[in-house]
mmCIF file of C-alpha atoms in Angstrom:
data_model
loop_
_atom_site.group_PDB
_atom_site.id
_atom_site.type_symbol
_atom_site.label_atom_id
_atom_site.label_comp_id
_atom_site.label_asym_id
_atom_site.label_seq_id
_atom_site.Cartn_x
_atom_site.Cartn_y
_atom_site.Cartn_z
ATOM 1 C CA MET A 30 -13.722 -26.791 -4.798
ATOM 2 C CA THR A 31 -9.984 -25.834 -5.004
ATOM 3 C CA PRO A 32 -9.703 -21.970 -5.572
ATOM 4 C CA ALA A 33 -8.291 -20.618 -8.733
ATOM 5 C CA ARG A 34 -4.635 -20.009 -8.635
ATOM 6 C CA PRO A 35 -4.045 -16.050 -8.478
ATOM 7 C CA PRO A 36 -2.974 -14.656 -11.878
ATOM 8 C CA ALA A 37 0.731 -14.129 -12.430
ATOM 9 C CA LEU A 38 2.734 -11.217 -13.683
ATOM 10 C CA PRO A 39 5.325 -12.116 -16.274
ATOM 11 C CA PRO A 40 8.173 -14.006 -14.826
ATOM 12 C CA GLU A 41 10.493 -10.968 -14.942
ATOM 13 C CA ALA A 42 8.636 -8.899 -12.962
ATOM 14 C CA ALA A 43 8.936 -10.924 -9.727
ATOM 15 C CA PRO A 44 10.477 -11.059 -7.450
ATOM 16 C CA SER A 45 11.200 -7.479 -7.220
ATOM 17 C CA PRO A 46 14.883 -6.542 -7.044
ATOM 18 C CA VAL A 47 16.916 -5.506 -4.302
ATOM 19 C CA VAL A 48 19.689 -3.192 -4.446
ATOM 20 C CA GLU A 49 21.933 -2.101 -1.882
ATOM 21 C CA LEU A 50 22.472 1.997 -1.270
ATOM 22 C CA ASP A 51 25.906 3.644 -0.637
ATOM 23 C CA ASP A 52 24.980 6.229 2.102
ATOM 24 C CA ALA A 53 27.120 7.707 4.527
ATOM 25 C CA ARG A 54 24.446 8.287 6.587
ATOM 26 C CA PHE A 55 24.020 4.756 7.489
ATOM 27 C CA ALA A 56 27.383 3.447 6.798
ATOM 28 C CA ARG A 57 28.940 5.505 9.479
ATOM 29 C CA ARG A 58 27.022 3.783 12.071
ATOM 30 C CA GLY A 59 27.647 0.514 10.685
ATOM 31 C CA LEU A 60 24.259 -0.302 8.933
ATOM 32 C CA ARG A 61 23.546 -1.564 5.687
ATOM 33 C CA LEU A 62 20.578 -0.262 3.854
ATOM 34 C CA PHE A 63 18.865 -1.698 0.774
ATOM 35 C CA LEU A 64 15.777 -1.033 -1.170
ATOM 36 C CA LYS A 65 13.227 -3.494 -2.364
ATOM 37 C CA ARG A 66 11.955 -2.225 -5.844
ATOM 38 C CA ASP A 67 8.329 -3.131 -5.457
ATOM 39 C CA ASP A 68 7.734 -0.313 -7.621
ATOM 40 C CA LEU A 69 9.205 -2.127 -10.712
ATOM 41 C CA VAL A 70 6.895 -5.076 -10.723
ATOM 42 C CA HIS A 71 4.558 -3.708 -13.329
ATOM 43 C CA PRO A 72 4.258 -0.086 -14.828
ATOM 44 C CA GLU A 73 0.316 -0.161 -14.169
ATOM 45 C CA LEU A 74 0.020 -2.309 -11.021
ATOM 46 C CA PRO A 75 3.472 -1.475 -9.123
ATOM 47 C CA GLY A 76 4.082 -2.924 -5.669
ATOM 48 C CA ASN A 77 1.832 -3.128 -2.955
ATOM 49 C CA LYS A 78 -1.062 -2.491 -5.249
ATOM 50 C CA TRP A 79 -0.339 -5.644 -7.377
ATOM 51 C CA ARG A 80 0.375 -7.717 -4.109
ATOM 52 C CA LYS A 81 -3.175 -6.740 -2.427
ATOM 53 C CA LEU A 82 -4.975 -7.249 -5.877
ATOM 54 C CA ARG A 83 -3.454 -10.573 -6.852
ATOM 55 C CA HIS A 84 -5.928 -12.827 -4.594
ATOM 56 C CA ASN A 85 -8.988 -10.670 -5.023
ATOM 57 C CA ILE A 86 -8.938 -11.113 -8.968
ATOM 58 C CA GLY A 87 -10.301 -14.430 -8.792
ATOM 59 C CA PRO A 88 -13.500 -13.687 -6.741
ATOM 60 C CA ALA A 89 -13.731 -10.292 -9.372
ATOM 61 C CA ARG A 90 -14.003 -12.241 -12.029
ATOM 62 C CA GLU A 91 -16.474 -14.381 -10.635
ATOM 63 C CA HIS A 92 -18.695 -11.711 -9.687
ATOM 64 C CA GLY A 93 -17.753 -9.939 -13.094
ATOM 65 C CA THR A 94 -17.631 -6.500 -11.118
ATOM 66 C CA LEU A 95 -15.470 -5.223 -8.504
ATOM 67 C CA LEU A 96 -16.475 -2.154 -6.659
ATOM 68 C CA THR A 97 -13.909 -0.214 -4.395
ATOM 69 C CA PHE A 98 -13.607 3.201 -3.116
ATOM 70 C CA GLY A 99 -10.781 5.912 -3.057
ATOM 71 C CA GLY A 100 -10.237 9.769 -3.234
ATOM 72 C CA ALA A 101 -9.910 11.604 -6.018
ATOM 73 C CA TYR A 102 -6.092 11.098 -6.393
ATOM 74 C CA SER A 103 -6.224 7.582 -5.248
ATOM 75 C CA ASN A 104 -3.576 5.087 -6.559
ATOM 76 C CA HIS A 105 -5.615 2.388 -5.684
ATOM 77 C CA LEU A 106 -8.309 3.434 -7.999
ATOM 78 C CA ARG A 107 -5.907 3.683 -11.041
ATOM 79 C CA ALA A 108 -4.282 0.124 -10.351
ATOM 80 C CA THR A 109 -7.692 -1.066 -9.875
ATOM 81 C CA ALA A 110 -8.970 0.119 -13.040
ATOM 82 C CA ALA A 111 -6.105 -1.138 -14.656
ATOM 83 C CA ALA A 112 -6.352 -4.769 -13.299
ATOM 84 C CA GLY A 113 -9.905 -5.223 -14.267
ATOM 85 C CA ASP A 114 -8.782 -4.239 -17.846
ATOM 86 C CA VAL A 115 -5.809 -6.530 -17.870
ATOM 87 C CA PHE A 116 -7.566 -9.413 -16.336
ATOM 88 C CA GLY A 117 -10.892 -8.973 -17.493
ATOM 89 C CA PHE A 118 -13.654 -7.930 -15.293
ATOM 90 C CA ALA A 119 -15.660 -4.476 -14.780
ATOM 91 C CA THR A 120 -14.826 -1.871 -12.288
ATOM 92 C CA VAL A 121 -16.627 0.515 -10.400
ATOM 93 C CA GLY A 122 -14.811 3.473 -8.330
ATOM 94 C CA VAL A 123 -16.786 5.137 -5.624
ATOM 95 C CA VAL A 124 -15.016 8.462 -5.024
ATOM 96 C CA ARG A 125 -15.053 10.576 -1.862
ATOM 97 C CA GLY A 126 -16.766 13.886 -2.501
ATOM 98 C CA GLU A 127 -18.295 15.708 -5.542
ATOM 99 C CA GLU A 128 -17.521 15.216 -9.230
ATOM 100 C CA HIS A 129 -15.161 17.933 -10.393
ATOM 101 C CA LEU A 130 -14.857 18.096 -14.394
ATOM 102 C CA PRO A 131 -12.393 18.102 -16.178
ATOM 103 C CA LEU A 132 -11.339 14.925 -14.266
ATOM 104 C CA ASN A 133 -7.736 15.061 -12.953
ATOM 105 C CA ALA A 134 -5.070 12.695 -14.345
ATOM 106 C CA SER A 135 -5.857 9.818 -11.881
ATOM 107 C CA LEU A 136 -9.504 9.817 -12.637
ATOM 108 C CA ALA A 137 -8.972 10.139 -16.246
ATOM 109 C CA TYR A 138 -6.779 7.449 -16.517
ATOM 110 C CA ALA A 139 -9.218 5.389 -14.114
ATOM 111 C CA GLU A 140 -12.087 6.144 -16.474
ATOM 112 C CA GLY A 141 -9.917 5.342 -19.755
ATOM 113 C CA ARG A 142 -9.134 1.808 -18.374
ATOM 114 C CA GLY A 143 -13.012 1.170 -18.220
ATOM 115 C CA MET A 144 -13.828 2.093 -14.825
ATOM 116 C CA ARG A 145 -17.098 3.758 -14.048
ATOM 117 C CA LEU A 146 -17.226 6.438 -11.726
ATOM 118 C CA ALA A 147 -19.402 7.298 -8.765
ATOM 119 C CA TYR A 148 -19.485 9.864 -6.295
ATOM 120 C CA MET A 149 -20.449 9.750 -2.627
ATOM 121 C CA ASP A 150 -20.754 12.718 -0.319
ATOM 122 C CA ARG A 151 -18.480 12.713 2.605
ATOM 123 C CA THR A 152 -20.580 12.057 5.254
ATOM 124 C CA THR A 153 -22.106 9.076 3.515
ATOM 125 C CA TYR A 154 -18.823 7.990 2.661
ATOM 126 C CA ARG A 155 -18.021 7.795 6.287
ATOM 127 C CA ARG A 156 -20.322 5.100 6.210
ATOM 128 C CA LYS A 157 -19.539 3.334 3.099
ATOM 129 C CA HIS A 158 -19.396 -0.249 4.520
ATOM 130 C CA GLU A 159 -22.543 0.041 6.527
ATOM 131 C CA PRO A 160 -25.308 -2.288 5.329
ATOM 132 C CA ASP A 161 -27.901 0.337 3.934
ATOM 133 C CA VAL A 162 -24.811 2.215 2.014
ATOM 134 C CA VAL A 163 -23.782 -1.210 0.187
ATOM 135 C CA ALA A 164 -27.319 -2.258 -0.335
ATOM 136 C CA ALA A 165 -27.700 1.111 -2.271
ATOM 137 C CA LEU A 166 -24.751 0.393 -4.364
ATOM 138 C CA ARG A 167 -26.006 -2.802 -5.119
ATOM 139 C CA GLU A 168 -29.135 -1.461 -6.440
ATOM 140 C CA ARG A 169 -27.458 0.965 -8.412
ATOM 141 C CA TRP A 170 -24.936 -1.368 -9.774
ATOM 142 C CA GLY A 171 -26.148 -4.673 -9.418
ATOM 143 C CA ASP A 172 -23.797 -7.606 -8.106
ATOM 144 C CA PHE A 173 -20.352 -6.904 -7.307
ATOM 145 C CA TYR A 174 -17.366 -7.893 -5.495
ATOM 146 C CA LEU A 175 -16.724 -5.488 -2.837
ATOM 147 C CA LEU A 176 -13.135 -4.396 -1.663
ATOM 148 C CA PRO A 177 -12.272 -2.159 0.917
ATOM 149 C CA GLU A 178 -10.840 1.782 0.376
ATOM 150 C CA GLY A 179 -6.805 0.620 0.024
ATOM 151 C CA GLY A 180 -7.569 -2.870 -1.007
ATOM 152 C CA SER A 181 -6.761 -4.121 2.503
ATOM 153 C CA ASN A 182 -8.682 -7.292 3.148
ATOM 154 C CA ALA A 183 -7.817 -11.012 4.446
ATOM 155 C CA LEU A 184 -6.840 -11.649 0.472
ATOM 156 C CA ALA A 185 -4.559 -8.581 0.365
ATOM 157 C CA VAL A 186 -2.862 -9.498 3.499
ATOM 158 C CA ARG A 187 -2.046 -12.817 1.988
ATOM 159 C CA GLY A 188 -0.558 -11.319 -1.150
ATOM 160 C CA CYS A 189 1.648 -9.000 1.027
ATOM 161 C CA ALA A 190 2.718 -11.980 2.859
ATOM 162 C CA GLU A 191 4.199 -13.007 -0.260
ATOM 163 C CA LEU A 192 6.484 -9.962 -0.161
ATOM 164 C CA GLY A 193 7.621 -11.063 3.372
ATOM 165 C CA ALA A 194 8.715 -14.499 1.898
ATOM 166 C CA GLU A 195 10.659 -12.488 -0.635
ATOM 167 C CA SER A 196 12.512 -10.627 1.728
ATOM 168 C CA ALA A 197 14.435 -13.085 3.860
ATOM 169 C CA GLY A 198 18.327 -12.309 4.953
ATOM 170 C CA PHE A 199 17.439 -8.775 6.562
ATOM 171 C CA ASP A 200 17.211 -7.768 10.216
ATOM 172 C CA VAL A 201 14.374 -4.956 9.767
ATOM 173 C CA VAL A 202 11.987 -4.574 6.944
ATOM 174 C CA CYS A 203 10.431 -1.383 6.274
ATOM 175 C CA CYS A 204 7.221 -0.273 4.511
ATOM 176 C CA PRO A 205 4.894 2.650 4.708
ATOM 177 C CA CYS A 206 1.362 2.180 6.312
ATOM 178 C CA GLY A 207 -1.821 3.759 4.541
ATOM 179 C CA THR A 208 -4.487 1.207 5.256
ATOM 180 C CA GLY A 209 -2.103 -1.332 7.137
ATOM 181 C CA GLY A 210 -2.689 -4.314 4.940
ATOM 182 C CA THR A 211 1.028 -4.452 3.557
ATOM 183 C CA LEU A 212 2.476 -4.312 7.258
ATOM 184 C CA ALA A 213 0.218 -7.258 8.298
ATOM 185 C CA GLY A 214 0.844 -9.355 5.639
ATOM 186 C CA LEU A 215 5.001 -8.369 5.508
ATOM 187 C CA ALA A 216 5.187 -9.229 9.177
ATOM 188 C CA ALA A 217 3.365 -12.896 8.687
ATOM 189 C CA GLY A 218 5.755 -13.591 5.986
ATOM 190 C CA LEU A 219 8.954 -12.837 7.204
ATOM 191 C CA PRO A 220 11.227 -15.266 8.950
ATOM 192 C CA PRO A 221 11.302 -15.439 12.599
ATOM 193 C CA SER A 222 14.707 -13.990 12.691
ATOM 194 C CA ALA A 223 13.461 -10.622 11.003
ATOM 195 C CA ARG A 224 11.152 -7.844 12.375
ATOM 196 C CA ALA A 225 8.722 -5.576 10.099
ATOM 197 C CA LEU A 226 8.616 -1.936 10.828
ATOM 198 C CA GLY A 227 5.796 0.209 9.312
ATOM 199 C CA PHE A 228 5.846 3.980 9.014
ATOM 200 C CA SER A 229 2.052 5.401 9.255
ATOM 201 C CA VAL A 230 1.533 8.315 6.808
ATOM 202 C CA LEU A 231 -1.665 9.163 8.765
ATOM 203 C CA LYS A 232 -1.975 10.935 12.145
ATOM 204 C CA GLY A 233 -4.221 9.409 14.650
ATOM 205 C CA GLY A 234 -2.224 6.651 16.123
ATOM 206 C CA PHE A 235 -4.794 3.694 15.391
ATOM 207 C CA MET A 236 -2.480 1.943 12.718
ATOM 208 C CA ASP A 237 -1.754 -0.613 15.392
ATOM 209 C CA ALA A 238 -4.796 -1.802 15.784
ATOM 210 C CA GLU A 239 -5.889 -1.851 12.124
ATOM 211 C CA VAL A 240 -2.511 -4.174 11.516
ATOM 212 C CA GLU A 241 -3.578 -6.514 14.131
ATOM 213 C CA ARG A 242 -7.413 -6.678 13.128
ATOM 214 C CA LEU A 243 -6.286 -7.380 9.451
ATOM 215 C CA GLN A 244 -3.797 -10.086 10.795
ATOM 216 C CA ARG A 245 -6.649 -11.722 13.144
ATOM 217 C CA GLU A 246 -9.279 -11.422 10.376
ATOM 218 C CA THR A 247 -6.713 -13.359 8.259
ATOM 219 C CA TYR A 248 -4.950 -15.728 10.463
ATOM 220 C CA GLY A 249 -7.026 -15.927 13.644
ATOM 221 C CA GLU A 250 -4.198 -14.326 15.384
ATOM 222 C CA ARG A 251 -1.249 -11.674 15.404
ATOM 223 C CA ARG A 252 1.776 -12.695 13.764
ATOM 224 C CA GLY A 253 5.293 -11.981 13.302
ATOM 225 C CA SER A 254 7.565 -9.461 15.016
ATOM 226 C CA TRP A 255 6.261 -5.774 14.228
ATOM 227 C CA ARG A 256 5.489 -2.184 15.385
ATOM 228 C CA VAL A 257 4.593 1.051 13.677
ATOM 229 C CA GLU A 258 6.139 4.306 14.036
ATOM 230 C CA HIS A 259 3.874 7.360 14.305
ATOM 231 C CA GLY A 260 5.894 10.124 14.303
ATOM 232 C CA PHE A 261 6.915 10.624 10.869
ATOM 233 C CA HIS A 262 3.552 11.467 9.083
ATOM 234 C CA PHE A 263 4.314 15.188 8.798
ATOM 235 C CA GLY A 264 0.923 16.402 9.672
ATOM 236 C CA GLY A 265 -1.506 13.593 7.928
ATOM 237 C CA TYR A 266 -2.097 12.000 4.780
ATOM 238 C CA ALA A 267 -0.549 13.638 1.610
ATOM 239 C CA ARG A 268 0.692 16.572 4.180
ATOM 240 C CA THR A 269 4.398 17.472 3.556
ATOM 241 C CA SER A 270 6.913 20.307 4.967
ATOM 242 C CA PRO A 271 9.891 21.971 3.842
ATOM 243 C CA GLU A 272 11.817 19.351 5.832
ATOM 244 C CA LEU A 273 10.372 16.653 3.749
ATOM 245 C CA ASP A 274 10.411 18.112 0.377
ATOM 246 C CA GLY A 275 14.205 18.911 1.178
ATOM 247 C CA PHE A 276 14.902 15.222 2.177
ATOM 248 C CA ILE A 277 13.022 14.060 -1.177
ATOM 249 C CA GLY A 278 15.444 16.613 -3.197
ATOM 250 C CA GLY A 279 18.568 15.277 -1.397
ATOM 251 C CA PHE A 280 18.025 11.605 -1.434
ATOM 252 C CA ALA A 281 17.471 11.832 -5.395
ATOM 253 C CA ALA A 282 20.638 13.866 -5.719
ATOM 254 C CA ARG A 283 22.088 11.263 -4.007
ATOM 255 C CA HIS A 284 20.656 7.898 -5.243
ATOM 256 C CA GLY A 285 18.788 8.835 -8.464
ATOM 257 C CA LEU A 286 15.349 7.833 -7.008
ATOM 258 C CA VAL A 287 12.512 10.090 -6.405
ATOM 259 C CA LEU A 288 10.409 9.083 -3.321
ATOM 260 C CA ASP A 289 6.763 9.870 -3.396
ATOM 261 C CA ARG A 290 5.909 12.464 -0.905
ATOM 262 C CA ILE A 291 2.787 10.627 0.313
ATOM 263 C CA TYR A 292 4.346 7.205 1.400
ATOM 264 C CA THR A 293 7.863 6.217 0.510
ATOM 265 C CA ALA A 294 9.569 9.695 1.496
ATOM 266 C CA LYS A 295 8.014 9.619 4.791
ATOM 267 C CA MET A 296 9.204 6.322 5.396
ATOM 268 C CA MET A 297 12.680 6.645 4.291
ATOM 269 C CA PHE A 298 12.956 10.179 6.121
ATOM 270 C CA GLY A 299 11.922 7.827 9.362
ATOM 271 C CA ILE A 300 14.486 5.344 8.885
ATOM 272 C CA ALA A 301 17.161 7.941 8.388
ATOM 273 C CA ALA A 302 15.970 9.776 11.518
ATOM 274 C CA LEU A 303 15.869 6.618 13.487
ATOM 275 C CA ALA A 304 19.314 5.708 12.317
ATOM 276 C CA GLU A 305 20.827 9.043 13.379
ATOM 277 C CA ARG A 306 19.146 8.153 16.610
ATOM 278 C CA GLY A 307 21.007 5.205 16.804
ATOM 279 C CA ALA A 308 17.992 2.860 17.089
ATOM 280 C CA PHE A 309 19.677 0.283 15.031
ATOM 281 C CA PRO A 310 22.084 -1.817 16.570
ATOM 282 C CA GLU A 311 25.580 -1.703 14.529
ATOM 283 C CA GLY A 312 25.708 -4.480 11.821
ATOM 284 C CA THR A 313 21.772 -4.204 11.145
ATOM 285 C CA ARG A 314 20.650 -4.930 7.754
ATOM 286 C CA ILE A 315 17.856 -2.828 6.869
ATOM 287 C CA LEU A 316 15.476 -3.291 3.989
ATOM 288 C CA ALA A 317 13.173 -0.520 2.705
ATOM 289 C CA VAL A 318 10.005 -1.750 0.491
ATOM 290 C CA ILE A 319 9.417 1.012 -2.333
ATOM 291 C CA THR A 320 5.697 0.179 -2.640
ATOM 292 C CA GLY A 321 5.429 2.349 -5.833
#
């Protein structure tokens, strides 16, 4: 049976636009810096959230319900709730930790788009994909399509490979890394002449293994030229510093774009720092993906 064609956003939403930045920090080293504004593909399903969800929507519709996981401020839960509302399937979001009322803006949005919320203590949450935990969830919620935290699975990697196919003409293509799915797909989809550079927003040094695991799960092998930078997480997920905050403010003043401090700010800080260190040869065309 031929799988259903994955849904599409309106034609004007993709491919996402590419803009060149006029930035002296790069120009004086003979580098050209471009942004791929994947955050603009859809107001509720931006960037890599859409690319990860796109091929998962068909199975979710077949099951009728998609269940996934996230923290209390998870953009993944928000986007999944929106996708369920737009494309017609039920959603369940399993939230790490205890319920706190009133709901924060992220969870209130998800609930407002029809997502049913459940809460899981942190000890059990660490075991969320183990068979007994999944069985208990099925007993409570019935049949569902299970999507990992952050949305990264083989279908998500294939969706992100489409991002790589849209990014030809550049020497280095950069993205932030939270679960590894975006980099795994991006690197696989790029032409052989380009390399992908991921910036981990989590500490621990495990991201390389996770990206490779996802590529092997998807393609049976490691694909593309890629590596992960581990030096720009600023202490871990959602952690920041005065230096990073200052960079965000300076970038907004120069270019009129406010970077989010969890993902894209750390990537852009890292690209600028590597450029200052002479890590990119003169003439390199760098594309940074604003994932949304």
